[in-house]
PDB file of C-alpha atoms in Angstrom:
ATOM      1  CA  UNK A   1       0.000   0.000   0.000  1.00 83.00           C
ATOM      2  CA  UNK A   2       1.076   3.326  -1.083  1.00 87.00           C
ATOM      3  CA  UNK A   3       1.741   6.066   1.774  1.00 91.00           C
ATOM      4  CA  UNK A   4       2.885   9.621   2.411  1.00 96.00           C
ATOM      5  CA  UNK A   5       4.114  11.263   5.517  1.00 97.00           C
ATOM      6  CA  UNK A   6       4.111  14.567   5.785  1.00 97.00           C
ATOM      7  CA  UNK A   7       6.303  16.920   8.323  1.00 97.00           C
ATOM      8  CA  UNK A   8       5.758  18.773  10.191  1.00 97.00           C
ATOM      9  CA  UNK A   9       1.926  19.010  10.779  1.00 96.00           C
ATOM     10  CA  UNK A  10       1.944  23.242  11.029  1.00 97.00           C
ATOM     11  CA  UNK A  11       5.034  24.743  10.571  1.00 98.00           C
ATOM     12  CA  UNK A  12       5.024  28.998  11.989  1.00 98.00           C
ATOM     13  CA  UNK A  13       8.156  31.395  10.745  1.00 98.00           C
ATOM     14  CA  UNK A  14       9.050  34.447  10.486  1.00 98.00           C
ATOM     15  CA  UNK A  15       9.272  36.670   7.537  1.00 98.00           C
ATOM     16  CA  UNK A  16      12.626  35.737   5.899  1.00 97.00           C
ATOM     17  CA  UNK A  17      13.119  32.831   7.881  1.00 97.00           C
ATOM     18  CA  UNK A  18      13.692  30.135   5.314  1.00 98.00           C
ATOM     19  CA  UNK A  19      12.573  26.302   5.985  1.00 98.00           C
ATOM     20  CA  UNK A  20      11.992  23.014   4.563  1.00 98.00           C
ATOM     21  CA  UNK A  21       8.665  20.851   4.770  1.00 98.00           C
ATOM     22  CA  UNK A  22       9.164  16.842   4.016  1.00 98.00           C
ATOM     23  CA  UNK A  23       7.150  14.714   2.172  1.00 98.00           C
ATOM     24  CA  UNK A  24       8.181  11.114   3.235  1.00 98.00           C
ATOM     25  CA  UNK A  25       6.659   8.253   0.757  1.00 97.00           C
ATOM     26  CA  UNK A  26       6.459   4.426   0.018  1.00 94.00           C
ATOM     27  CA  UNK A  27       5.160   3.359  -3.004  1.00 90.00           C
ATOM     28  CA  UNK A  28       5.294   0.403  -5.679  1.00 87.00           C
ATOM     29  CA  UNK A  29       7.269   2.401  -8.413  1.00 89.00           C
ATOM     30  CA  UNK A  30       6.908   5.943  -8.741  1.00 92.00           C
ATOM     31  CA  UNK A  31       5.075   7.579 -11.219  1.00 90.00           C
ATOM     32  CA  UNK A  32       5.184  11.114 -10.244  1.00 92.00           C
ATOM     33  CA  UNK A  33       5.204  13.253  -6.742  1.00 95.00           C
ATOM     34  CA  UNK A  34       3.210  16.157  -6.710  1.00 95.00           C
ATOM     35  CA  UNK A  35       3.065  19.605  -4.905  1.00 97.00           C
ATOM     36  CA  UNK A  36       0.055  21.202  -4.238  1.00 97.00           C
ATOM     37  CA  UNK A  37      -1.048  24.257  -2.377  1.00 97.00           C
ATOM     38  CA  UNK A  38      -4.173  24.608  -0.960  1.00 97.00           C
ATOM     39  CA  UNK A  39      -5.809  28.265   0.922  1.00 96.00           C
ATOM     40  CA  UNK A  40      -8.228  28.291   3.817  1.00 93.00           C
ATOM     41  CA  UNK A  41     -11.431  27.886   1.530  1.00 93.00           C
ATOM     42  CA  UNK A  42     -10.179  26.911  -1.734  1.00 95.00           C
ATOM     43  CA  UNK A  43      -9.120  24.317  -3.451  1.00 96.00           C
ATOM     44  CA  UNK A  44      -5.879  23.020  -4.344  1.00 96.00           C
ATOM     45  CA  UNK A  45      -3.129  24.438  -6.780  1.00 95.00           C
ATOM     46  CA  UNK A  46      -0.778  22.545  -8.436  1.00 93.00           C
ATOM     47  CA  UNK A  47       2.844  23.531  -7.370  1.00 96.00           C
ATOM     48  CA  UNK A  48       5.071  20.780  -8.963  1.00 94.00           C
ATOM     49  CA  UNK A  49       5.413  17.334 -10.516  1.00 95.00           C
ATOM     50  CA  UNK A  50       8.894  15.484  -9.665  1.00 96.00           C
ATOM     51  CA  UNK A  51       9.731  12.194 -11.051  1.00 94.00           C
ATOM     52  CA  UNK A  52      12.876  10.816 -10.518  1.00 94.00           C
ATOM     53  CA  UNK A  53      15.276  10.989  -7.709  1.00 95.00           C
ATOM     54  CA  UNK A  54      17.496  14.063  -8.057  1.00 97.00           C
ATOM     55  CA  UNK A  55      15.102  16.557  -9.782  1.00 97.00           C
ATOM     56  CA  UNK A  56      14.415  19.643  -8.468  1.00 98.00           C
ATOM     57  CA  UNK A  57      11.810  22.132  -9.983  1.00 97.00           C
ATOM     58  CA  UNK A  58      12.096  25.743  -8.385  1.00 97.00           C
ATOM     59  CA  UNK A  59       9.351  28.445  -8.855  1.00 95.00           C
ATOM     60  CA  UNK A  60       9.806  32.092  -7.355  1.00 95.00           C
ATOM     61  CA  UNK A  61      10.408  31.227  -3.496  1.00 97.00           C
ATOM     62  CA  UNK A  62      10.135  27.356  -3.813  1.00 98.00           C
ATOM     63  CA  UNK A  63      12.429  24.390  -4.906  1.00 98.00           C
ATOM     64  CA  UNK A  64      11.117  21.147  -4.741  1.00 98.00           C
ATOM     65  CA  UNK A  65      13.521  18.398  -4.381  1.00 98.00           C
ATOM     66  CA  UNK A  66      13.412  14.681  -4.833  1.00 98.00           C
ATOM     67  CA  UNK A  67      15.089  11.432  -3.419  1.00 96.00           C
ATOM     68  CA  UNK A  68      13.797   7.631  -3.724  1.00 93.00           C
ATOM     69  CA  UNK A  69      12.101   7.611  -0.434  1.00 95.00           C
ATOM     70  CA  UNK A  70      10.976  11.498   0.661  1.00 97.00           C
ATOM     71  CA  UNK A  71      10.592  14.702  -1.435  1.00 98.00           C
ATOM     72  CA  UNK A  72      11.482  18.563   0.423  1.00 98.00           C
ATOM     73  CA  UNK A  73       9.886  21.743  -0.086  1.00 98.00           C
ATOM     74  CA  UNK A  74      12.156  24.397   0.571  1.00 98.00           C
ATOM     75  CA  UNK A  75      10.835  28.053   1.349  1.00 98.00           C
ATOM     76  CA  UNK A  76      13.700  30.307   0.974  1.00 98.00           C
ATOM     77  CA  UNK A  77      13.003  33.998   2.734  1.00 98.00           C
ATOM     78  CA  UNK A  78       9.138  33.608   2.604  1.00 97.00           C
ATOM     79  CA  UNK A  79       6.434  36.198   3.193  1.00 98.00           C
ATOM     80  CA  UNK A  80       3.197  36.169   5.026  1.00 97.00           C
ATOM     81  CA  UNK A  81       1.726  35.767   1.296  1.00 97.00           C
ATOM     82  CA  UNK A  82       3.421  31.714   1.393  1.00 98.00           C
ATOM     83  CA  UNK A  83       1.069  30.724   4.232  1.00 98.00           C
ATOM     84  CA  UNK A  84      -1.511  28.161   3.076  1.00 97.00           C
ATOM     85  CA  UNK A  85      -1.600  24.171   3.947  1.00 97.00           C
ATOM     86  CA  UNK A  86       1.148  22.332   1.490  1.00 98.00           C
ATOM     87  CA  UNK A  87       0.213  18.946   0.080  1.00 97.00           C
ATOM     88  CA  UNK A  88       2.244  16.484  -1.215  1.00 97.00           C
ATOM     89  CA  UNK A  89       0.742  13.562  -3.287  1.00 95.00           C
ATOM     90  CA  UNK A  90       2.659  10.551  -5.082  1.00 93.00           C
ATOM     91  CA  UNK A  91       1.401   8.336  -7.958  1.00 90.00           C
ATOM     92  CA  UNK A  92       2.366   4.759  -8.908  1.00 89.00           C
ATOM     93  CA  UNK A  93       2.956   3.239 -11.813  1.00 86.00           C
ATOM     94  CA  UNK A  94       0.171   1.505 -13.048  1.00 77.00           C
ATOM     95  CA  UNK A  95      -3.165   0.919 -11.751  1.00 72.00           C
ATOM     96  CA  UNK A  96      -6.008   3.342 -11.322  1.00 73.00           C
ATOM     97  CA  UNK A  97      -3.432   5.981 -11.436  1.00 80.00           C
ATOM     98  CA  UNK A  98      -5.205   7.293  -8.338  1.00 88.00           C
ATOM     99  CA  UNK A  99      -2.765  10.063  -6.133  1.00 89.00           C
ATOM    100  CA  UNK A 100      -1.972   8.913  -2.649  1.00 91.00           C
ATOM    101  CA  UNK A 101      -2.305  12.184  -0.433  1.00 94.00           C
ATOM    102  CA  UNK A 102      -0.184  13.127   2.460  1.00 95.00           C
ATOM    103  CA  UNK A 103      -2.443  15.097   5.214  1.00 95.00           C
ATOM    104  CA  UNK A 104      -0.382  18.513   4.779  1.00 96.00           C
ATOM    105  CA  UNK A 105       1.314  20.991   6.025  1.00 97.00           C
ATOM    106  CA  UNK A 106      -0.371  24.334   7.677  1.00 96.00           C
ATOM    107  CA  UNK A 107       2.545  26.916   7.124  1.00 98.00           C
ATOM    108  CA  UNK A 108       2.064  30.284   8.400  1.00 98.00           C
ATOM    109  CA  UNK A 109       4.249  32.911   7.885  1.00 98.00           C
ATOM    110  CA  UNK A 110       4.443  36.084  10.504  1.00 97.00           C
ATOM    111  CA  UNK A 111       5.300  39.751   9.144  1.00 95.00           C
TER     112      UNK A 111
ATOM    113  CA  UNK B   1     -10.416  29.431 -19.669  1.00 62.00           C
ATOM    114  CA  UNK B   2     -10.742  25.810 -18.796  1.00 72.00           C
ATOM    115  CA  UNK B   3     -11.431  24.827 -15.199  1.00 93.00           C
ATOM    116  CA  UNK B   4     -14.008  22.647 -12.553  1.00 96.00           C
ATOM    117  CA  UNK B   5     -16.678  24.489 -11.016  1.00 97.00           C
ATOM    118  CA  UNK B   6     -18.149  23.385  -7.929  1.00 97.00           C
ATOM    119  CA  UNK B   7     -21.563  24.553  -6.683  1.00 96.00           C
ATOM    120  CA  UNK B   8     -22.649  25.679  -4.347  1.00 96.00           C
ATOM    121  CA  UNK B   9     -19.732  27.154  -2.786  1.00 96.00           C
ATOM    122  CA  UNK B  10     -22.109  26.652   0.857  1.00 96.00           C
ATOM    123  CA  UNK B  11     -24.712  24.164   1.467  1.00 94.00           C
ATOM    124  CA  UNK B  12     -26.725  23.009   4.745  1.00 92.00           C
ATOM    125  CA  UNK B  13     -28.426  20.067   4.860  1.00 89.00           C
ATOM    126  CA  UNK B  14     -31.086  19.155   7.203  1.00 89.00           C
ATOM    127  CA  UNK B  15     -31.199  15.549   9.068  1.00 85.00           C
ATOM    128  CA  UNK B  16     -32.586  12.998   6.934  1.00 86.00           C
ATOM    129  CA  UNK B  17     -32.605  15.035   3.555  1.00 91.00           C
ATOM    130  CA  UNK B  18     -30.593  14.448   0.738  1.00 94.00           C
ATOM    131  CA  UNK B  19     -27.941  17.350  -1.118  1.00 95.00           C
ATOM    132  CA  UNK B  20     -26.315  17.061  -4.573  1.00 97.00           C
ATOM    133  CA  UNK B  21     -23.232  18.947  -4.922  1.00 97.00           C
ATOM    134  CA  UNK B  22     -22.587  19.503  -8.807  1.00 98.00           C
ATOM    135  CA  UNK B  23     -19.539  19.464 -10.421  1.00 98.00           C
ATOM    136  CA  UNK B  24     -18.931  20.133 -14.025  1.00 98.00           C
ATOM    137  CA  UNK B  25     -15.704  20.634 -15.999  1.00 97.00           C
ATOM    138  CA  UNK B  26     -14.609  21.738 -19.456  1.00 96.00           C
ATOM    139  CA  UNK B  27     -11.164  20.732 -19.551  1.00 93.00           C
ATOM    140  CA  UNK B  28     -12.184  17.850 -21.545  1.00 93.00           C
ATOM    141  CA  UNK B  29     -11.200  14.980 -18.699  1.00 93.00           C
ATOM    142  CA  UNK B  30     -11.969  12.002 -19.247  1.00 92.00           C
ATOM    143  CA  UNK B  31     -11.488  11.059 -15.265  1.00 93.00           C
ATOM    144  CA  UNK B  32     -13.179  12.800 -12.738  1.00 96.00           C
ATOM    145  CA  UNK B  33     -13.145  12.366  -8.606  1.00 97.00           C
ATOM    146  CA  UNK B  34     -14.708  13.419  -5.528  1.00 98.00           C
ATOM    147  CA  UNK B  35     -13.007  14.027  -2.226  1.00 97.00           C
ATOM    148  CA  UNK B  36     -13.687  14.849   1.015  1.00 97.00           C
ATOM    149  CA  UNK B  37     -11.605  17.012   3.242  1.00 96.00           C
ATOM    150  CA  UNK B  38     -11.726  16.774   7.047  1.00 93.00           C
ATOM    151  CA  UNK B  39      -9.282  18.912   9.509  1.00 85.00           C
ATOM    152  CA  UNK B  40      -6.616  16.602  10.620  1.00 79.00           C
ATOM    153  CA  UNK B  41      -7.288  14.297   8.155  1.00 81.00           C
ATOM    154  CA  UNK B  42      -6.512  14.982   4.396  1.00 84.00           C
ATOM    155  CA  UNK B  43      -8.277  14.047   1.473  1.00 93.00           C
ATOM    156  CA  UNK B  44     -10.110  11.173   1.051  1.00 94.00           C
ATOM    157  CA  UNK B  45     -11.502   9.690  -1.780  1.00 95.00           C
ATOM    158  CA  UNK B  46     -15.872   9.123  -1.820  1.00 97.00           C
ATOM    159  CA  UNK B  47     -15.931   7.885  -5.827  1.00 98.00           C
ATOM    160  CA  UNK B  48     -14.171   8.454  -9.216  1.00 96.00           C
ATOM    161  CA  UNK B  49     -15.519   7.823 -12.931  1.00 96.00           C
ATOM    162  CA  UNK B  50     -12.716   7.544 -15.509  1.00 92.00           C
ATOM    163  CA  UNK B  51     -15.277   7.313 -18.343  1.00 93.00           C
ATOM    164  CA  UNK B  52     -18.743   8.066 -18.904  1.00 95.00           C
ATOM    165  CA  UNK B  53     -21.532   5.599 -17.707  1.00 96.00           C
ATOM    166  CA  UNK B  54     -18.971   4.167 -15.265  1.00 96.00           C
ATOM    167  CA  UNK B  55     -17.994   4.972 -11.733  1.00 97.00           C
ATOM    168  CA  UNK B  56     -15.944   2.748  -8.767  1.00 96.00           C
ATOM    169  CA  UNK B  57     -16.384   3.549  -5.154  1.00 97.00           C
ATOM    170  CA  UNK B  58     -13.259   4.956  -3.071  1.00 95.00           C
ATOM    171  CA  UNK B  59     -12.363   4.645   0.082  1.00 93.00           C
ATOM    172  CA  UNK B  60     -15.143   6.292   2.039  1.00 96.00           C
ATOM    173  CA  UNK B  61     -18.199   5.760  -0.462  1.00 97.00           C
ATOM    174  CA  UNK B  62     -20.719   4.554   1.904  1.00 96.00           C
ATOM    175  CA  UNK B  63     -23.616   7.083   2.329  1.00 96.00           C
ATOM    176  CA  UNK B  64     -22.819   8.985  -1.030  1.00 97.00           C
ATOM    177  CA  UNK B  65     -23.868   8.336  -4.554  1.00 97.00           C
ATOM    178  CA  UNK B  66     -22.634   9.364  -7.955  1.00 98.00           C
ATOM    179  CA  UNK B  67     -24.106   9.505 -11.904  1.00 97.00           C
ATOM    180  CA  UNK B  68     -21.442  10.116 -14.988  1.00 98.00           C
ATOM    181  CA  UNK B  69     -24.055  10.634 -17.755  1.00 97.00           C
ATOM    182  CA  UNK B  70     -21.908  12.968 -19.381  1.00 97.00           C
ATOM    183  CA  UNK B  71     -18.408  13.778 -19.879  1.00 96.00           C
ATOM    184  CA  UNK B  72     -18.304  16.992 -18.100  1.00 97.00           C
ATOM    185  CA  UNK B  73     -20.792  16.432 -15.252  1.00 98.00           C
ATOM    186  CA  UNK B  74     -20.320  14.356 -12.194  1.00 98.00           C
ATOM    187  CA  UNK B  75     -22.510  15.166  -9.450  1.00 98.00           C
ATOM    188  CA  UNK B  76     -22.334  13.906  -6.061  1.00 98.00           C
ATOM    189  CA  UNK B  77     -25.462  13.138  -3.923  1.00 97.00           C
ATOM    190  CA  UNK B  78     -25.040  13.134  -0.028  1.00 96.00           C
ATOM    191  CA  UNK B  79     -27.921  10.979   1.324  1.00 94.00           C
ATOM    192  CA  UNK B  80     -29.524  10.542   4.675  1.00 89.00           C
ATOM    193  CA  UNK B  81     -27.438   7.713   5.208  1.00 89.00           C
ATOM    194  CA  UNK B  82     -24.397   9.421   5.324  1.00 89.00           C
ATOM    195  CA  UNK B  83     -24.391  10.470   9.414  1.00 85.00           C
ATOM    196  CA  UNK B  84     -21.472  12.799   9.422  1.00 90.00           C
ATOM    197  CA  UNK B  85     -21.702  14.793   6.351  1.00 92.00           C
ATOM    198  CA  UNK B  86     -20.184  17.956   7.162  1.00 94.00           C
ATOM    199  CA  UNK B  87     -16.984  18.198   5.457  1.00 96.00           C
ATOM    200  CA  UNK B  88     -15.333  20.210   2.807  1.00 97.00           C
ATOM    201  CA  UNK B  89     -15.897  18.466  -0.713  1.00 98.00           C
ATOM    202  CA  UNK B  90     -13.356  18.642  -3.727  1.00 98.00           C
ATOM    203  CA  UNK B  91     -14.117  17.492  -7.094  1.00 98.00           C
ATOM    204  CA  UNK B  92     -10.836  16.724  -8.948  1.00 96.00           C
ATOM    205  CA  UNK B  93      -9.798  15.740 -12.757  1.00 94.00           C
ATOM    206  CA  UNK B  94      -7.481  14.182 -13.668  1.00 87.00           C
ATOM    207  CA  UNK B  95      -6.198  14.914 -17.512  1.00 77.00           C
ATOM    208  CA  UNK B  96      -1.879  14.938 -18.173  1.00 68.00           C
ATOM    209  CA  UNK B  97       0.056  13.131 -15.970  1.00 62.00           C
ATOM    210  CA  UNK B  98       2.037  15.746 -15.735  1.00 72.00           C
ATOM    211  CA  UNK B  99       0.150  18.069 -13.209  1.00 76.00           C
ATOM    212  CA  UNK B 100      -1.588  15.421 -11.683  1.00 82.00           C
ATOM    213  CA  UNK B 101      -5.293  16.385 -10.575  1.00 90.00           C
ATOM    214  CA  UNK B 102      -6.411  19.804 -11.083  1.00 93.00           C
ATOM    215  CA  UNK B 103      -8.941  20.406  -8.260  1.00 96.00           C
ATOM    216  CA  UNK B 104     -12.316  22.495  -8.078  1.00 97.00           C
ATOM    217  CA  UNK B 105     -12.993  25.546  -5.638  1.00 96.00           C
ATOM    218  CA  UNK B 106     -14.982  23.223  -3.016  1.00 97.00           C
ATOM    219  CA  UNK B 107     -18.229  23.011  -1.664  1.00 97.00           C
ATOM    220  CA  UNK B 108     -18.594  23.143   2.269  1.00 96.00           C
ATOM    221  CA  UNK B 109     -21.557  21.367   3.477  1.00 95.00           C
ATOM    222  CA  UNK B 110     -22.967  22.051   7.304  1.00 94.00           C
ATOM    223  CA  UNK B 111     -25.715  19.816   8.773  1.00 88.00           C
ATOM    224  CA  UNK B 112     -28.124  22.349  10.887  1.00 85.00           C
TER     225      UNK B 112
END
C-alpha cells in the first residue's frame, strides 16, 4: 500500500526565515510526486510534478527536491503571502493511477 | 479558460434530507473524482468515474452516490445515510500526468 508522511503538521516562521517541509513516501514504483497548495477555503493548486530521484523544480520562493524515499519543499526567505496548507501527493505506476495524499502541512508565515 | 466548477460554494443540509453537490468541468477529462476534506485528516476519496456511464467507489463511499451521464458532469449526492456529512468536498480531474489532478474551488456542506 502506497503512503505519504508529511512533516511537520503546522510549521510557523518568520518573515525571511527560510525552511523546509518533508514529504516522506512508500510506493510500488513511482510515477510522479506532486506539490500542491491549498488556501483556507479553496481548493488546491498545483505547485510541482517530480519524477525521478534528483530533480528539483524551483518556482519564485520554492524548490522542490526529490530522493527515492521522501521529497522537500524548501521556502527560501518567505512572506506572510506563502502561508496556506502544502500537500504532497505521489502516484504509482500503473493501476487506477489514483494520487496517494499526504495530510499537509499548515505553514504560516508572521510579518 | 478551462477549469471545474463546484456549486454551491455553501450548502446546509437538514437531518434525513438528501444534497447534490454539482460538479462540471470543461477541460475535456476524461477522469473525474470526488473528495472529502476533514481537519486533521486529508483528502479522502468518496468515488471516481474515468469514463462516462462508469464509476468505482473509493475509500469512504458509503452514504454517497454518484451519476457520470456525461463527460463533463459528475454530481455527487449526499444521502440521509451518510451520518457525518459535514466536510469540505473537492471534485478533482485528472487529464496529463504531468500536473496530476487539477482540483475544483470546493463546496462546504454544514448539517443544521
Amino acid at each position: 500500500e502506497d503512503q505519504v508522511t508529511q512533516s511537520p503538521e503546522a510549521l510557523r516562521l518568520q518573515e525571511g526565515e527560510s525552511s523546509s517541509l518533508n514529504c516522506s513516501y512508500t510506493v510500488s514504483g513511482l510515477r510522479g510526486l506532486f506539490w500542491y497548495r491549498q488556501d483556507p477555503g479553496k481548493g488546491p493548486e498545483f505547485l510541482f510534478t517530480l519524477y525521478s530521484a534528483g530533480e528539483e523544480k524551483e518556482k519564485e520562493r520554492l524548490k522542490a527536491t526529490l530522493t527515492k524515499k521522501e521529497s522537500f519543499l524548501h521556502i527560501t526567505a518567505p512572506k506572510p503571502e506563502d502561508s496556506a496548507t502544502y500537500l504532497c501527493a505521489v502516484q504509482a505506476r500503473g493501476g487506477s493511477y489514483i494520487p496517494t495524499f499526504g495530510r499537509g502541512t499548515s505553514l504560516i508565515v508572521h510579518p | 479558460d478551462g477549469g471545474i466548477t463546484q456549486s454551491p460554494k455553501y450548502l446546509f443540509r437538514k437531518e434525513g434530507q438528501n444534497v447534490t453537490l454539482s460538479c462540471e468541468q470543461n477541460l475535456n477529462h476524461d477522469a473525474m473524482y470526488w473528495y472529502r476534506q476533514d481537519p486533521g485528516q486529508g483528502l479522502r476519496l468518496i468515488y471516481y468515474s474515468q469514463i462516462v456511464n462508469d464509476f468505482q467507489k473509493g475509500d469512504i463511499a458509503e452514504g454517497y452516490s454518484v451519476s457520470r451521464e456525461k463527460k463533463e458532469s459528475f454530481p455527487l449526492t449526499v444521502t440521509s445515510a451518510q451520518k457525518n456529512p459535514t466536510a469540505f468536498y473537492l471534485c478533482a480531474t485528472l487529464g496529463s500526468s504531468s500536473r496530476g489532478y487539477t482540483f475544483g474551488s470546493g463546496t462546504r456542506l454544514t448539517v443544521v
